[in-house]
Short mmCIF file of C-alpha atoms in Angstrom, two decimals:
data_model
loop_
_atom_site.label_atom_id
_atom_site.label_comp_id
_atom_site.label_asym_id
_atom_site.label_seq_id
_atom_site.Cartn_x
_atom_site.Cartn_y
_atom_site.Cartn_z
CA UNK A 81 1.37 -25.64 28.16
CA UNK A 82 4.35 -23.85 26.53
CA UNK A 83 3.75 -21.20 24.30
CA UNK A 84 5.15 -20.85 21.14
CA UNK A 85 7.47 -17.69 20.40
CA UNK A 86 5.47 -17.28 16.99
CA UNK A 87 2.53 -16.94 18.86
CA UNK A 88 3.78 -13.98 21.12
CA UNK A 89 2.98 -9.64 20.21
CA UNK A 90 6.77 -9.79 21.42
CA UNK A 91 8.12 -12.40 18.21
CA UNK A 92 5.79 -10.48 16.02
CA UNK A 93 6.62 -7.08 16.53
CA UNK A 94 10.96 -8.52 16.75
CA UNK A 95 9.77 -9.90 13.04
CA UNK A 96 8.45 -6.89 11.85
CA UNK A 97 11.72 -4.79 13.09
CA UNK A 98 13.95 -6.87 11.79
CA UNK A 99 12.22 -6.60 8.14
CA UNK A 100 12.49 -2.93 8.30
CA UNK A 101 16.38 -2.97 9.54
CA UNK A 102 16.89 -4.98 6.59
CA UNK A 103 15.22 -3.19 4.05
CA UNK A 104 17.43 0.02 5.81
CA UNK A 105 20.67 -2.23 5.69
CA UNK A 106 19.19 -2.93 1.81
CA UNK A 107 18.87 0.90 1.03
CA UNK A 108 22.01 2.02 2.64
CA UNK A 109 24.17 -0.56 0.26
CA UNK A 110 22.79 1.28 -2.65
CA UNK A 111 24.71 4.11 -4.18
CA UNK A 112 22.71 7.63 -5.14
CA UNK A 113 22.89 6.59 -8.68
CA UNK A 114 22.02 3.36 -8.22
CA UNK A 115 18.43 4.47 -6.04
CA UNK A 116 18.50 7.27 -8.73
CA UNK A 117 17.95 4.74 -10.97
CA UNK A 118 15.79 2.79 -9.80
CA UNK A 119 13.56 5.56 -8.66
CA UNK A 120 13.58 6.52 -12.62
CA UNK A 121 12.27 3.09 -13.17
CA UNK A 122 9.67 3.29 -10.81
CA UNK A 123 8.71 6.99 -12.17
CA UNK A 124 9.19 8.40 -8.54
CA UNK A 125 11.64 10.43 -7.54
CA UNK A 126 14.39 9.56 -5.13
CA UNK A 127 13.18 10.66 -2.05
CA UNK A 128 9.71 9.31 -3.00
CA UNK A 129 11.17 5.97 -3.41
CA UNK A 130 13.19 6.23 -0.01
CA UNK A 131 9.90 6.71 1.61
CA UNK A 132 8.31 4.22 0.41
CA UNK A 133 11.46 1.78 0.75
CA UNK A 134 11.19 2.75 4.36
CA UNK A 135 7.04 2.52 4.54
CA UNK A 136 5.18 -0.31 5.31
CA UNK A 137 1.95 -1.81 5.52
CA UNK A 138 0.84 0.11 2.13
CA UNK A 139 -0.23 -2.99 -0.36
CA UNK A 140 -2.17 -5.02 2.27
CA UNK A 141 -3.91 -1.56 3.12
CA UNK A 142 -4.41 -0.25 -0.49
CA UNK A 143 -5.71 -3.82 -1.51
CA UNK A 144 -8.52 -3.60 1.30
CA UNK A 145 -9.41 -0.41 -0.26
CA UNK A 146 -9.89 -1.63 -3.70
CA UNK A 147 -11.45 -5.29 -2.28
CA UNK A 148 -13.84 -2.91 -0.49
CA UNK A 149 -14.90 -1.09 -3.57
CA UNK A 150 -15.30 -4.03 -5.61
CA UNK A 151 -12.97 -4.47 -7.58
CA UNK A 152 -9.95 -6.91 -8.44
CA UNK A 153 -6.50 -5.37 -8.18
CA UNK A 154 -5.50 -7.79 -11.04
CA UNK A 155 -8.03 -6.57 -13.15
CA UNK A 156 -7.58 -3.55 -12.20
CA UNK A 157 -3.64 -3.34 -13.22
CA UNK A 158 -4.52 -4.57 -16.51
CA UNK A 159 -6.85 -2.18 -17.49
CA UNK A 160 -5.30 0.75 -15.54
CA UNK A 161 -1.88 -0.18 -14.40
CA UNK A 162 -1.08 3.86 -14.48
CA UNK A 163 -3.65 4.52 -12.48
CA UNK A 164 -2.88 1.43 -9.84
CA UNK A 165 1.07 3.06 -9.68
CA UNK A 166 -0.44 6.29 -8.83
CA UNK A 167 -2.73 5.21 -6.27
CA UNK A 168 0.03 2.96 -4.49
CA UNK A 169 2.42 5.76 -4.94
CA UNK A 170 -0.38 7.66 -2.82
CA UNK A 171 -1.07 5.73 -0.32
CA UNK A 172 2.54 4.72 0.51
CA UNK A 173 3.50 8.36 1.18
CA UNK A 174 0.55 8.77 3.21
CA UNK A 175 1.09 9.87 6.80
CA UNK A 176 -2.25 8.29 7.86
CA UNK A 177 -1.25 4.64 7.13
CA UNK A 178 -2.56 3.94 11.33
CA UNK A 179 -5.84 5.51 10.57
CA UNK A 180 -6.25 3.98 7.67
CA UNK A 181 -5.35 -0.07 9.11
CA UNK A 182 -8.11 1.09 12.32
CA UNK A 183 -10.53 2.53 10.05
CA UNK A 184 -10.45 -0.87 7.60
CA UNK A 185 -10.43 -3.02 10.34
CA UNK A 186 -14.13 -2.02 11.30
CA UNK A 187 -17.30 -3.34 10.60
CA UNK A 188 -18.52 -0.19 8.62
CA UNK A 189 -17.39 0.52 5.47
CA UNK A 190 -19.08 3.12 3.61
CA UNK A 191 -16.53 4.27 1.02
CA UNK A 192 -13.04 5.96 1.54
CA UNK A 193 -13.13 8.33 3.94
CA UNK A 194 -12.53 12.15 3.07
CA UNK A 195 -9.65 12.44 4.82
CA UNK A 196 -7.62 9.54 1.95
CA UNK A 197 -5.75 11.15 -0.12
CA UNK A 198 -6.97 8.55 -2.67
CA UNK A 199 -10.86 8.92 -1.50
CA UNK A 200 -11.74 10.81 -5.11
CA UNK A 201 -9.62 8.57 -7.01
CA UNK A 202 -11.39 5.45 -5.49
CA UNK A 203 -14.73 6.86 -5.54
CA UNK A 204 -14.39 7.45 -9.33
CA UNK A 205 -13.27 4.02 -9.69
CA UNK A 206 -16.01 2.76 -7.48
CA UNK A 207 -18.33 4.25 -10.07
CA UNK A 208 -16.52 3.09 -13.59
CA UNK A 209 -16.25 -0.33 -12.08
CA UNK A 210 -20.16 -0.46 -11.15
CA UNK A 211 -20.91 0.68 -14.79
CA UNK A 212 -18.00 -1.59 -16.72
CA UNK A 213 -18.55 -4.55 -14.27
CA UNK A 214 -17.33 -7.82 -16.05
CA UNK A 215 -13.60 -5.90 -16.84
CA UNK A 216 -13.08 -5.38 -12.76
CA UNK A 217 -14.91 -8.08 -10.79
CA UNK A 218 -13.66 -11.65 -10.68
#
């Protein structure tokens, strides 16, 4: 049996390098005024922007988070699309983004844990969504 190069850790982790070397090769083609720009856009600053240019992982993580509390991050951005920048903004500078993919990726899930720098955020969420229910479920 031959085994497929998309199957292997090794073609994975080679994919996931060469996404980040291109969003680097991306980054560095952009002039300061340009990412200056953009980061006004965004309402981040530059270096906040550079980080999370350079992060990864954050919306898959962020939408376990919200999936977790109940509620629907399309919803969600309609209702409180200031609120959904913020928290992404958040998470994406985090410097527990590991503990955070181990910690979702168990069984247990009893809320954010206290050490998210979103966990009070969330947990107010958690409790506006279980008493507005019909404007955040699906």
């Amino acid at each position: 049996m031959v085994t497929r190069p998309e199957h292997t850790g090794s073609f994975w982790l080679f994919s996931r390098l060469r996404t980040i070397l291109s969003r680097q090769s991306e980054l560095a083609c952009l002039s300061r005024q340009d990412i200056d720009a953009i980061a006004r856009e965004l309402r981040l600053s530059a270096s906040e922007f550079r980080a999370l240019a350079q992060g990864s992982g954050v919306p898959e993580l962020l939408s376990k988070r919200l999936a977790l509390a109940g509620l629907s991050e399309q919803a969600f951005a309609a209702h409180h699309g200031d609120v959904l920048h913020d928290l992404q903004r958040v998470c994406g500078l985090c410097q527990s983004k590991r503990r955070c993919a181990a910690e979702l990726n168990q069984e247990k899930h009893a809320g954010p844990p206290k050490w998210c720098p979103n966990e009070q955020t969330l947990r107010a969420l958690d409790r506006e969504a279980a008493s507005h229910a019909q404007r955040f479920l699906d």
